[in-house]
C-alpha cells in the first residue's frame, strides 16, 4: 500500500485527499520539486529544498516546515514505501481558501510528498537520441511569471507539449518572447559548438535545473568549457551536439531539431561523456534515507 506524506503525517493513498477549495487546484497557486532517489540515496536533496524555498519566497508562500523537517519527511516517505529507486514529488500548495485569487483567505499551506517508481525514457532514447522540434508557443516572459519559480502552473509548458505531441514528437524547444531559446517543456537545453557547451540563462526563460547545475559542474571537472548565452534556432540547427537535462530525463542526446540533423545525426561524444559522468555521480552522491 502506498503511503503519502500529507501535512504532517503519512496516510494511505486512498486517504490522501485535498480540498476542492485548495488554491493549488483552483489557480495552480503552489510550488513543487521533482527529485530522484538512486539506490537508497536522494540526489541533490539540499539543492531541491533550496530551490523550493526560493520558489516559495518568490510567490510569498510560507512553507510550514523547516528545511530539516522537509528533508526528514522526504526520507521517511521513501522508507515507508520501501523505495530505493524512484521519483519523489514534493508539493506545497497555497492551501484551502475561498473562491477568489487573494492569498489571504488561505490560512494553511498544504505539504504533500509522493514517493513512487519512475517511468524512465526507453534506453533507445539514450542510445539513438531523440528528435525534437521548436514549437510556436513561447515561454512565459519572466516579467509575467518567472520561469525560475517551479510553480504548479504548467499550462504554458503543456501547450507546447501538446504541439510537439500533435506532430509526433516527445519534446519541444520553447523560445522566449524575443525568439531566443528558453528551454524544453520539462528539461533544460544545451548545445555543443566548437568544443564549447552553451545553455540559455535563467533570464532567457530557463528554470535553474538541478541537473543543469550538475552538468555545469561536470563540465568543470572534465575541463570542458560551459557557459550561458542567448541561443537562436540557427545556433541550435548548426550545433555539433545537443542534449537535454532534467531530473527524470537525466542527460538525453538530441539528434534532430526541426528536421535538421544535429551533427552527424547521432548522439555526440561530448554528450556521451556528460551522461556517463552524470550516471556515475548519481550513485556516488546523495542523502541516505
Ligand atoms: N525546465 C522545466 C520547465 C522543468 O519542468 C524541469 C524539471 N522537470 C527542468 C527544466 C529540469 O530541471 P531539473 O534538472 O531540476 O529537473
PDB file of C-alpha atoms and ligand atoms in Angstrom:
ATOM      1  CA  UNK A   1       0.000   0.000   0.000  1.00  0.00           C
ATOM      2  CA  UNK A   2       1.372   3.380  -0.948  1.00  0.00           C
ATOM      3  CA  UNK A   3       1.863   5.914   1.801  1.00  0.00           C
ATOM      4  CA  UNK A   4       1.669   9.637   1.103  1.00  0.00           C
ATOM      5  CA  UNK A   5       3.012  12.387   3.323  1.00  0.00           C
ATOM      6  CA  UNK A   6       0.203  14.896   3.851  1.00  0.00           C
ATOM      7  CA  UNK A   7       0.782  17.959   6.042  1.00  0.00           C
ATOM      8  CA  UNK A   8       2.431  16.319   8.994  1.00  0.00           C
ATOM      9  CA  UNK A   9       1.818  12.625   8.730  1.00  0.00           C
ATOM     10  CA  UNK A  10       1.887   9.604   6.464  1.00  0.00           C
ATOM     11  CA  UNK A  11      -1.520   8.476   5.254  1.00  0.00           C
ATOM     12  CA  UNK A  12      -2.726   5.720   2.949  1.00  0.00           C
ATOM     13  CA  UNK A  13      -3.024   6.681  -0.698  1.00  0.00           C
ATOM     14  CA  UNK A  14      -6.855   6.441  -0.530  1.00  0.00           C
ATOM     15  CA  UNK A  15      -6.892   8.925   2.334  1.00  0.00           C
ATOM     16  CA  UNK A  16      -4.518  11.403   0.684  1.00  0.00           C
ATOM     17  CA  UNK A  17      -7.123  13.913  -0.453  1.00  0.00           C
ATOM     18  CA  UNK A  18      -7.025  17.661  -0.972  1.00  0.00           C
ATOM     19  CA  UNK A  19      -9.891  20.112  -0.806  1.00  0.00           C
ATOM     20  CA  UNK A  20     -11.604  21.324  -3.981  1.00  0.00           C
ATOM     21  CA  UNK A  21     -11.075  24.779  -2.444  1.00  0.00           C
ATOM     22  CA  UNK A  22      -7.281  24.367  -2.430  1.00  0.00           C
ATOM     23  CA  UNK A  23      -5.808  27.216  -4.454  1.00  0.00           C
ATOM     24  CA  UNK A  24      -3.254  24.772  -5.848  1.00  0.00           C
ATOM     25  CA  UNK A  25      -6.155  23.174  -7.698  1.00  0.00           C
ATOM     26  CA  UNK A  26      -8.217  26.299  -8.315  1.00  0.00           C
ATOM     27  CA  UNK A  27      -5.396  28.507  -9.601  1.00  0.00           C
ATOM     28  CA  UNK A  28      -2.192  26.499  -9.839  1.00  0.00           C
ATOM     29  CA  UNK A  29      -1.112  28.507  -6.803  1.00  0.00           C
ATOM     30  CA  UNK A  30       1.692  26.456  -5.336  1.00  0.00           C
ATOM     31  CA  UNK A  31       5.167  25.095  -5.979  1.00  0.00           C
ATOM     32  CA  UNK A  32       6.841  21.730  -6.336  1.00  0.00           C
ATOM     33  CA  UNK A  33      10.025  19.749  -6.815  1.00  0.00           C
ATOM     34  CA  UNK A  34      10.689  16.531  -8.714  1.00  0.00           C
ATOM     35  CA  UNK A  35      13.513  14.611  -7.038  1.00  0.00           C
ATOM     36  CA  UNK A  36      15.224  11.291  -7.785  1.00  0.00           C
ATOM     37  CA  UNK A  37      16.263   8.575  -5.409  1.00  0.00           C
ATOM     38  CA  UNK A  38      19.024   6.254  -6.641  1.00  0.00           C
ATOM     39  CA  UNK A  39      19.886   3.118  -4.706  1.00  0.00           C
ATOM     40  CA  UNK A  40      18.557   4.463  -1.401  1.00  0.00           C
ATOM     41  CA  UNK A  41      20.157   7.909  -1.751  1.00  0.00           C
ATOM     42  CA  UNK A  42      18.192  11.047  -2.574  1.00  0.00           C
ATOM     43  CA  UNK A  43      20.079  13.007  -5.248  1.00  0.00           C
ATOM     44  CA  UNK A  44      20.752  16.710  -4.559  1.00  0.00           C
ATOM     45  CA  UNK A  45      18.110  16.914  -1.840  1.00  0.00           C
ATOM     46  CA  UNK A  46      19.533  20.123  -0.322  1.00  0.00           C
ATOM     47  CA  UNK A  47      19.572  21.806  -3.739  1.00  0.00           C
ATOM     48  CA  UNK A  48      15.956  20.830  -4.390  1.00  0.00           C
ATOM     49  CA  UNK A  49      14.885  22.117  -0.969  1.00  0.00           C
ATOM     50  CA  UNK A  50      16.752  25.354  -1.543  1.00  0.00           C
ATOM     51  CA  UNK A  51      15.023  25.860  -4.911  1.00  0.00           C
ATOM     52  CA  UNK A  52      11.679  25.092  -3.251  1.00  0.00           C
ATOM     53  CA  UNK A  53      12.393  27.752  -0.632  1.00  0.00           C
ATOM     54  CA  UNK A  54      13.292  30.278  -3.332  1.00  0.00           C
ATOM     55  CA  UNK A  55      10.092  29.462  -5.241  1.00  0.00           C
ATOM     56  CA  UNK A  56       8.118  29.911  -2.004  1.00  0.00           C
ATOM     57  CA  UNK A  57       9.783  33.235  -1.282  1.00  0.00           C
ATOM     58  CA  UNK A  58       9.058  34.491  -4.791  1.00  0.00           C
ATOM     59  CA  UNK A  59       5.334  33.738  -4.534  1.00  0.00           C
ATOM     60  CA  UNK A  60       5.036  34.793  -0.872  1.00  0.00           C
ATOM     61  CA  UNK A  61       4.192  31.325   0.377  1.00  0.00           C
ATOM     62  CA  UNK A  62       5.267  30.282   3.849  1.00  0.00           C
ATOM     63  CA  UNK A  63       6.316  26.652   3.841  1.00  0.00           C
ATOM     64  CA  UNK A  64       5.066  25.390   7.211  1.00  0.00           C
ATOM     65  CA  UNK A  65       8.129  23.148   7.691  1.00  0.00           C
ATOM     66  CA  UNK A  66      11.839  23.833   8.091  1.00  0.00           C
ATOM     67  CA  UNK A  67      14.442  22.545   5.601  1.00  0.00           C
ATOM     68  CA  UNK A  68      15.420  19.870   8.094  1.00  0.00           C
ATOM     69  CA  UNK A  69      11.826  18.777   8.659  1.00  0.00           C
ATOM     70  CA  UNK A  70      11.207  18.588   4.911  1.00  0.00           C
ATOM     71  CA  UNK A  71      14.393  16.616   4.407  1.00  0.00           C
ATOM     72  CA  UNK A  72      13.359  14.147   7.128  1.00  0.00           C
ATOM     73  CA  UNK A  73       9.830  13.884   5.707  1.00  0.00           C
ATOM     74  CA  UNK A  74      11.175  13.109   2.209  1.00  0.00           C
ATOM     75  CA  UNK A  75      13.400  10.326   3.566  1.00  0.00           C
ATOM     76  CA  UNK A  76      10.633   8.999   5.812  1.00  0.00           C
ATOM     77  CA  UNK A  77       8.202   8.837   2.875  1.00  0.00           C
ATOM     78  CA  UNK A  78      10.728   6.855   0.820  1.00  0.00           C
ATOM     79  CA  UNK A  79      11.362   4.457   3.704  1.00  0.00           C
ATOM     80  CA  UNK A  80       7.645   3.973   4.352  1.00  0.00           C
ATOM     81  CA  UNK A  81       7.234   2.925   0.717  1.00  0.00           C
ATOM     82  CA  UNK A  82      10.397   0.788   0.599  1.00  0.00           C
ATOM     83  CA  UNK A  83      11.509   2.980  -2.274  1.00  0.00           C
ATOM     84  CA  UNK A  84      15.207   2.755  -3.136  1.00  0.00           C
ATOM     85  CA  UNK A  85      14.978   3.871  -6.764  1.00  0.00           C
ATOM     86  CA  UNK A  86      12.311   6.225  -7.968  1.00  0.00           C
ATOM     87  CA  UNK A  87      10.866   9.673  -8.160  1.00  0.00           C
ATOM     88  CA  UNK A  88       9.746  11.942  -5.335  1.00  0.00           C
ATOM     89  CA  UNK A  89       7.203  14.696  -5.900  1.00  0.00           C
ATOM     90  CA  UNK A  90       7.258  17.346  -3.180  1.00  0.00           C
ATOM     91  CA  UNK A  91       4.397  19.831  -3.437  1.00  0.00           C
ATOM     92  CA  UNK A  92       3.418  22.848  -1.368  1.00  0.00           C
ATOM     93  CA  UNK A  93       0.062  24.376  -2.266  1.00  0.00           C
ATOM     94  CA  UNK A  94      -1.364  27.659  -1.044  1.00  0.00           C
ATOM     95  CA  UNK A  95      -3.950  25.561   0.805  1.00  0.00           C
ATOM     96  CA  UNK A  96      -7.677  25.800   1.233  1.00  0.00           C
ATOM     97  CA  UNK A  97      -9.271  29.212   0.769  1.00  0.00           C
ATOM     98  CA  UNK A  98     -12.336  30.909  -0.592  1.00  0.00           C
ATOM     99  CA  UNK A  99     -13.114  31.380  -4.288  1.00  0.00           C
ATOM    100  CA  UNK A 100     -11.075  34.358  -5.379  1.00  0.00           C
ATOM    101  CA  UNK A 101      -7.411  34.965  -6.084  1.00  0.00           C
ATOM    102  CA  UNK A 102      -6.464  36.548  -2.780  1.00  0.00           C
ATOM    103  CA  UNK A 103      -3.835  34.553  -0.924  1.00  0.00           C
ATOM    104  CA  UNK A 104      -5.147  35.908   2.386  1.00  0.00           C
ATOM    105  CA  UNK A 105      -8.084  33.514   2.558  1.00  0.00           C
ATOM    106  CA  UNK A 106      -5.652  30.575   2.579  1.00  0.00           C
ATOM    107  CA  UNK A 107      -4.608  30.000   6.157  1.00  0.00           C
ATOM    108  CA  UNK A 108      -2.657  26.751   5.963  1.00  0.00           C
ATOM    109  CA  UNK A 109      -0.369  25.758   3.075  1.00  0.00           C
ATOM    110  CA  UNK A 110      -0.551  22.052   2.240  1.00  0.00           C
ATOM    111  CA  UNK A 111       2.604  19.920   2.060  1.00  0.00           C
ATOM    112  CA  UNK A 112       2.377  16.736   0.002  1.00  0.00           C
ATOM    113  CA  UNK A 113       5.140  14.192  -0.637  1.00  0.00           C
ATOM    114  CA  UNK A 114       4.656  11.339  -3.077  1.00  0.00           C
ATOM    115  CA  UNK A 115       7.419   8.745  -3.453  1.00  0.00           C
ATOM    116  CA  UNK A 116       6.801   6.488  -6.423  1.00  0.00           C
ATOM    117  CA  UNK A 117       8.533   4.385  -9.021  1.00  0.00           C
ATOM    118  CA  UNK A 118       9.545   6.201 -12.196  1.00  0.00           C
ATOM    119  CA  UNK A 119       8.654   5.524 -15.805  1.00  0.00           C
ATOM    120  CA  UNK A 120      12.044   6.104 -17.423  1.00  0.00           C
ATOM    121  CA  UNK A 121      12.612   7.123 -21.028  1.00  0.00           C
ATOM    122  CA  UNK A 122      13.286   3.950 -23.050  1.00  0.00           C
ATOM    123  CA  UNK A 123      17.011   3.052 -23.413  1.00  0.00           C
ATOM    124  CA  UNK A 124      16.813   3.747 -27.203  1.00  0.00           C
ATOM    125  CA  UNK A 125      16.433   7.465 -26.454  1.00  0.00           C
ATOM    126  CA  UNK A 126      19.905   7.446 -24.908  1.00  0.00           C
ATOM    127  CA  UNK A 127      21.466   5.112 -27.483  1.00  0.00           C
ATOM    128  CA  UNK A 128      19.933   6.570 -30.656  1.00  0.00           C
ATOM    129  CA  UNK A 129      18.993  10.067 -29.471  1.00  0.00           C
ATOM    130  CA  UNK A 130      15.727  11.945 -29.666  1.00  0.00           C
ATOM    131  CA  UNK A 131      14.230  14.022 -32.476  1.00  0.00           C
ATOM    132  CA  UNK A 132      12.531  17.224 -31.367  1.00  0.00           C
ATOM    133  CA  UNK A 133      11.057  20.428 -32.809  1.00  0.00           C
ATOM    134  CA  UNK A 134      10.657  24.058 -31.875  1.00  0.00           C
ATOM    135  CA  UNK A 135       7.028  24.992 -31.293  1.00  0.00           C
ATOM    136  CA  UNK A 136       5.048  28.235 -31.704  1.00  0.00           C
ATOM    137  CA  UNK A 137       4.075  28.556 -28.022  1.00  0.00           C
ATOM    138  CA  UNK A 138       6.543  30.938 -26.393  1.00  0.00           C
ATOM    139  CA  UNK A 139       7.931  30.522 -22.873  1.00  0.00           C
ATOM    140  CA  UNK A 140       6.377  32.912 -20.365  1.00  0.00           C
ATOM    141  CA  UNK A 141       8.070  36.277 -20.177  1.00  0.00           C
ATOM    142  CA  UNK A 142       9.966  36.366 -16.844  1.00  0.00           C
ATOM    143  CA  UNK A 143       8.255  39.692 -16.122  1.00  0.00           C
ATOM    144  CA  UNK A 144       4.868  37.945 -16.321  1.00  0.00           C
ATOM    145  CA  UNK A 145       5.733  34.756 -14.457  1.00  0.00           C
ATOM    146  CA  UNK A 146       9.371  33.973 -13.670  1.00  0.00           C
ATOM    147  CA  UNK A 147      10.198  30.554 -15.189  1.00  0.00           C
ATOM    148  CA  UNK A 148      12.680  30.209 -12.297  1.00  0.00           C
ATOM    149  CA  UNK A 149       9.697  29.634  -9.994  1.00  0.00           C
ATOM    150  CA  UNK A 150       8.835  25.953 -10.189  1.00  0.00           C
ATOM    151  CA  UNK A 151       5.135  26.578  -9.838  1.00  0.00           C
ATOM    152  CA  UNK A 152       2.120  24.313 -10.105  1.00  0.00           C
ATOM    153  CA  UNK A 153       1.020  26.288 -13.150  1.00  0.00           C
ATOM    154  CA  UNK A 154       2.470  24.368 -16.105  1.00  0.00           C
ATOM    155  CA  UNK A 155      -0.117  25.349 -18.723  1.00  0.00           C
ATOM    156  CA  UNK A 156       2.488  27.259 -20.726  1.00  0.00           C
ATOM    157  CA  UNK A 157       4.616  24.113 -20.990  1.00  0.00           C
ATOM    158  CA  UNK A 158       1.597  21.862 -21.508  1.00  0.00           C
ATOM    159  CA  UNK A 159       0.508  23.908 -24.542  1.00  0.00           C
ATOM    160  CA  UNK A 160       3.981  23.459 -26.025  1.00  0.00           C
ATOM    161  CA  UNK A 161       3.915  19.726 -25.232  1.00  0.00           C
ATOM    162  CA  UNK A 162       0.530  19.386 -26.964  1.00  0.00           C
ATOM    163  CA  UNK A 163       2.001  20.977 -30.094  1.00  0.00           C
ATOM    164  CA  UNK A 164       5.006  18.641 -30.046  1.00  0.00           C
ATOM    165  CA  UNK A 165       2.951  15.507 -29.462  1.00  0.00           C
ATOM    166  CA  UNK A 166       0.388  16.511 -32.078  1.00  0.00           C
ATOM    167  CA  UNK A 167       3.218  16.382 -34.610  1.00  0.00           C
ATOM    168  CA  UNK A 168       4.577  13.105 -33.226  1.00  0.00           C
ATOM    169  CA  UNK A 169       7.446  14.396 -31.077  1.00  0.00           C
ATOM    170  CA  UNK A 170       8.133  13.774 -27.392  1.00  0.00           C
ATOM    171  CA  UNK A 171       9.741  17.094 -26.566  1.00  0.00           C
ATOM    172  CA  UNK A 172       9.785  20.651 -27.852  1.00  0.00           C
ATOM    173  CA  UNK A 173      12.160  23.576 -27.697  1.00  0.00           C
ATOM    174  CA  UNK A 174      10.353  26.665 -26.437  1.00  0.00           C
ATOM    175  CA  UNK A 175      11.603  30.113 -27.452  1.00  0.00           C
ATOM    176  CA  UNK A 176      11.186  33.196 -25.304  1.00  0.00           C
ATOM    177  CA  UNK A 177       9.263  36.244 -26.484  1.00  0.00           C
ATOM    178  CA  UNK A 178      12.437  37.622 -28.085  1.00  0.00           C
ATOM    179  CA  UNK A 179      12.872  34.485 -30.145  1.00  0.00           C
ATOM    180  CA  UNK A 180      15.807  33.086 -28.178  1.00  0.00           C
ATOM    181  CA  UNK A 181      15.820  29.502 -26.961  1.00  0.00           C
ATOM    182  CA  UNK A 182      14.486  29.237 -23.393  1.00  0.00           C
ATOM    183  CA  UNK A 183      14.191  25.537 -22.578  1.00  0.00           C
ATOM    184  CA  UNK A 184      12.134  22.443 -23.351  1.00  0.00           C
ATOM    185  CA  UNK A 185       8.736  21.729 -21.818  1.00  0.00           C
ATOM    186  CA  UNK A 186      10.270  19.844 -18.893  1.00  0.00           C
ATOM    187  CA  UNK A 187      14.025  19.939 -19.471  1.00  0.00           C
ATOM    188  CA  UNK A 188      16.919  22.368 -19.955  1.00  0.00           C
ATOM    189  CA  UNK A 189      18.750  22.583 -23.281  1.00  0.00           C
ATOM    190  CA  UNK A 190      22.499  22.539 -24.003  1.00  0.00           C
ATOM    191  CA  UNK A 191      24.272  22.914 -27.354  1.00  0.00           C
ATOM    192  CA  UNK A 192      27.844  21.950 -28.147  1.00  0.00           C
ATOM    193  CA  UNK A 193      29.549  24.288 -30.608  1.00  0.00           C
ATOM    194  CA  UNK A 194      33.254  24.293 -31.464  1.00  0.00           C
ATOM    195  CA  UNK A 195      34.082  22.391 -28.280  1.00  0.00           C
ATOM    196  CA  UNK A 196      32.105  24.728 -26.019  1.00  0.00           C
ATOM    197  CA  UNK A 197      28.933  23.803 -24.196  1.00  0.00           C
ATOM    198  CA  UNK A 198      26.325  26.567 -24.133  1.00  0.00           C
ATOM    199  CA  UNK A 199      22.968  26.831 -22.363  1.00  0.00           C
ATOM    200  CA  UNK A 200      20.393  29.646 -22.075  1.00  0.00           C
ATOM    201  CA  UNK A 201      20.475  31.680 -18.867  1.00  0.00           C
ATOM    202  CA  UNK A 202      17.594  31.921 -16.421  1.00  0.00           C
ATOM    203  CA  UNK A 203      16.855  35.418 -17.725  1.00  0.00           C
ATOM    204  CA  UNK A 204      16.186  33.876 -21.168  1.00  0.00           C
ATOM    205  CA  UNK A 205      13.371  31.853 -19.584  1.00  0.00           C
ATOM    206  CA  UNK A 206      15.103  28.727 -18.289  1.00  0.00           C
ATOM    207  CA  UNK A 207      14.412  27.028 -14.991  1.00  0.00           C
ATOM    208  CA  UNK A 208      17.609  26.756 -12.951  1.00  0.00           C
ATOM    209  CA  UNK A 209      17.604  22.998 -13.300  1.00  0.00           C
ATOM    210  CA  UNK A 210      19.327  20.902 -10.669  1.00  0.00           C
ATOM    211  CA  UNK A 211      20.550  18.592 -13.426  1.00  0.00           C
ATOM    212  CA  UNK A 212      21.655  21.671 -15.391  1.00  0.00           C
ATOM    213  CA  UNK A 213      23.797  22.749 -12.402  1.00  0.00           C
ATOM    214  CA  UNK A 214      25.202  19.231 -12.086  1.00  0.00           C
ATOM    215  CA  UNK A 215      26.125  19.249 -15.787  1.00  0.00           C
ATOM    216  CA  UNK A 216      27.832  22.652 -15.428  1.00  0.00           C
ATOM    217  CA  UNK A 217      29.883  21.197 -12.540  1.00  0.00           C
ATOM    218  CA  UNK A 218      30.719  18.095 -14.606  1.00  0.00           C
ATOM    219  CA  UNK A 219      31.969  20.393 -17.386  1.00  0.00           C
ATOM    220  CA  UNK A 220      34.384  21.961 -14.907  1.00  0.00           C
ATOM    221  CA  UNK A 221      35.524  18.534 -13.743  1.00  0.00           C
ATOM    222  CA  UNK A 222      36.109  17.361 -17.327  1.00  0.00           C
ATOM    223  CA  UNK A 223      37.769  20.623 -18.379  1.00  0.00           C
ATOM    224  CA  UNK A 224      35.056  21.246 -20.969  1.00  0.00           C
ATOM    225  CA  UNK A 225      34.047  24.932 -21.039  1.00  0.00           C
ATOM    226  CA  UNK A 226      30.360  25.523 -20.245  1.00  0.00           C
ATOM    227  CA  UNK A 227      28.799  28.964 -20.442  1.00  0.00           C
ATOM    228  CA  UNK A 228      25.421  30.688 -20.579  1.00  0.00           C
ATOM    229  CA  UNK A 229      24.436  32.653 -23.680  1.00  0.00           C
ATOM    230  CA  UNK A 230      21.428  33.562 -25.778  1.00  0.00           C
ATOM    231  CA  UNK A 231      20.827  30.920 -28.430  1.00  0.00           C
ATOM    232  CA  UNK A 232      18.773  31.251 -31.598  1.00  0.00           C
ATOM    233  CA  UNK A 233      17.126  28.472 -33.586  1.00  0.00           C
ATOM    234  CA  UNK A 234      20.005  28.864 -36.048  1.00  0.00           C
ATOM    235  CA  UNK A 235      22.526  28.163 -33.237  1.00  0.00           C
ATOM    236  CA  UNK A 236      20.608  25.003 -32.447  1.00  0.00           C
ATOM    237  CA  UNK A 237      20.429  23.835 -36.072  1.00  0.00           C
ATOM    238  CA  UNK A 238      24.176  24.247 -36.647  1.00  0.00           C
ATOM    239  CA  UNK A 239      25.248  22.756 -33.288  1.00  0.00           C
ATOM    240  CA  UNK A 240      27.574  19.760 -33.383  1.00  0.00           C
ATOM    241  CA  UNK A 241      25.696  18.233 -30.479  1.00  0.00           C
ATOM    242  CA  UNK A 242      22.606  18.978 -28.487  1.00  0.00           C
ATOM    243  CA  UNK A 243      21.321  17.481 -25.271  1.00  0.00           C
ATOM    244  CA  UNK A 244      18.566  17.974 -22.707  1.00  0.00           C
ATOM    245  CA  UNK A 245      18.862  17.715 -18.942  1.00  0.00           C
ATOM    246  CA  UNK A 246      16.247  17.054 -16.284  1.00  0.00           C
ATOM    247  CA  UNK A 247      15.661  15.100 -13.114  1.00  0.00           C
ATOM    248  CA  UNK A 248      13.609  12.436 -14.868  1.00  0.00           C
ATOM    249  CA  UNK A 249      15.400  12.562 -18.239  1.00  0.00           C
ATOM    250  CA  UNK A 250      18.967  12.856 -16.845  1.00  0.00           C
ATOM    251  CA  UNK A 251      21.053  13.696 -19.963  1.00  0.00           C
ATOM    252  CA  UNK A 252      19.323  12.905 -23.268  1.00  0.00           C
ATOM    253  CA  UNK A 253      21.072  13.261 -26.643  1.00  0.00           C
ATOM    254  CA  UNK A 254      19.132  15.089 -29.364  1.00  0.00           C
ATOM    255  CA  UNK A 255      19.873  14.056 -32.939  1.00  0.00           C
ATOM    256  CA  UNK A 256      17.416  16.152 -34.930  1.00  0.00           C
ATOM    257  CA  UNK A 257      15.729  19.547 -34.496  1.00  0.00           C
ATOM    258  CA  UNK A 258      13.142  20.881 -36.954  1.00  0.00           C
ATOM    259  CA  UNK A 259      14.101  18.176 -39.482  1.00  0.00           C
ATOM    260  CA  UNK A 260      17.785  19.260 -39.403  1.00  0.00           C
ATOM    261  CA  UNK A 261      20.147  16.504 -38.251  1.00  0.00           C
ATOM    262  CA  UNK A 262      22.322  17.642 -35.355  1.00  0.00           C
ATOM    263  CA  UNK A 263      25.995  16.976 -36.089  1.00  0.00           C
ATOM    264  CA  UNK A 264      26.246  13.531 -37.614  1.00  0.00           C
ATOM    265  CA  UNK A 265      22.618  12.796 -36.719  1.00  0.00           C
ATOM    266  CA  UNK A 266      23.661  10.528 -33.881  1.00  0.00           C
ATOM    267  CA  UNK A 267      24.500  11.103 -30.193  1.00  0.00           C
ATOM    268  CA  UNK A 268      27.766  13.028 -29.921  1.00  0.00           C
ATOM    269  CA  UNK A 269      30.890  12.177 -27.881  1.00  0.00           C
ATOM    270  CA  UNK A 270      30.702  15.165 -25.511  1.00  0.00           C
ATOM    271  CA  UNK A 271      27.063  14.375 -24.680  1.00  0.00           C
ATOM    272  CA  UNK A 272      28.150  10.789 -24.028  1.00  0.00           C
ATOM    273  CA  UNK A 273      30.817  11.901 -21.557  1.00  0.00           C
ATOM    274  CA  UNK A 274      28.348  14.090 -19.658  1.00  0.00           C
ATOM    275  CA  UNK A 275      25.804  11.268 -19.492  1.00  0.00           C
ATOM    276  CA  UNK A 276      28.418   8.780 -18.301  1.00  0.00           C
ATOM    277  CA  UNK A 277      29.743  11.044 -15.526  1.00  0.00           C
ATOM    278  CA  UNK A 278      26.206  12.052 -14.513  1.00  0.00           C
ATOM    279  CA  UNK A 279      25.173   8.403 -14.172  1.00  0.00           C
ATOM    280  CA  UNK A 280      28.235   7.799 -12.022  1.00  0.00           C
ATOM    281  CA  UNK A 281      27.725  10.729  -9.647  1.00  0.00           C
ATOM    282  CA  UNK A 282      24.044   9.994  -9.016  1.00  0.00           C
ATOM    283  CA  UNK A 283      25.212   6.734  -7.427  1.00  0.00           C
ATOM    284  CA  UNK A 284      28.123   8.286  -5.513  1.00  0.00           C
ATOM    285  CA  UNK A 285      26.402  11.319  -4.014  1.00  0.00           C
ATOM    286  CA  UNK A 286      23.130  11.791  -2.207  1.00  0.00           C
ATOM    287  CA  UNK A 287      21.346  11.695   1.122  1.00  0.00           C
ATOM    288  CA  UNK A 288      20.890   8.204   2.585  1.00  0.00           C
ATOM    289  CA  UNK A 289      17.248   7.698   3.509  1.00  0.00           C
TER     290      UNK A 289
HETATM  291  N1  LIG B   1      12.699  23.072 -17.157  1.00  0.00           N
HETATM  292  C1  LIG B   1      11.452  22.781 -16.781  1.00  0.00           C
HETATM  293  C2  LIG B   1      10.321  23.586 -17.329  1.00  0.00           C
HETATM  294  C3  LIG B   1      11.211  21.718 -15.885  1.00  0.00           C
HETATM  295  O1  LIG B   1       9.971  21.428 -15.506  1.00  0.00           O
HETATM  296  C4  LIG B   1      12.303  20.965 -15.392  1.00  0.00           C
HETATM  297  C5  LIG B   1      12.080  19.857 -14.399  1.00  0.00           C
HETATM  298  N2  LIG B   1      11.395  18.762 -14.942  1.00  0.00           N
HETATM  299  C6  LIG B   1      13.595  21.280 -15.854  1.00  0.00           C
HETATM  300  C7  LIG B   1      13.750  22.356 -16.714  1.00  0.00           C
HETATM  301  C8  LIG B   1      14.798  20.500 -15.384  1.00  0.00           C
HETATM  302  O2  LIG B   1      15.070  20.796 -14.049  1.00  0.00           O
HETATM  303  P1  LIG B   1      15.697  19.724 -13.049  1.00  0.00           P
HETATM  304  O3  LIG B   1      17.017  19.333 -13.607  1.00  0.00           O
HETATM  305  O4  LIG B   1      15.808  20.444 -11.755  1.00  0.00           O
HETATM  306  O5  LIG B   1      14.748  18.579 -13.022  1.00  0.00           O
END
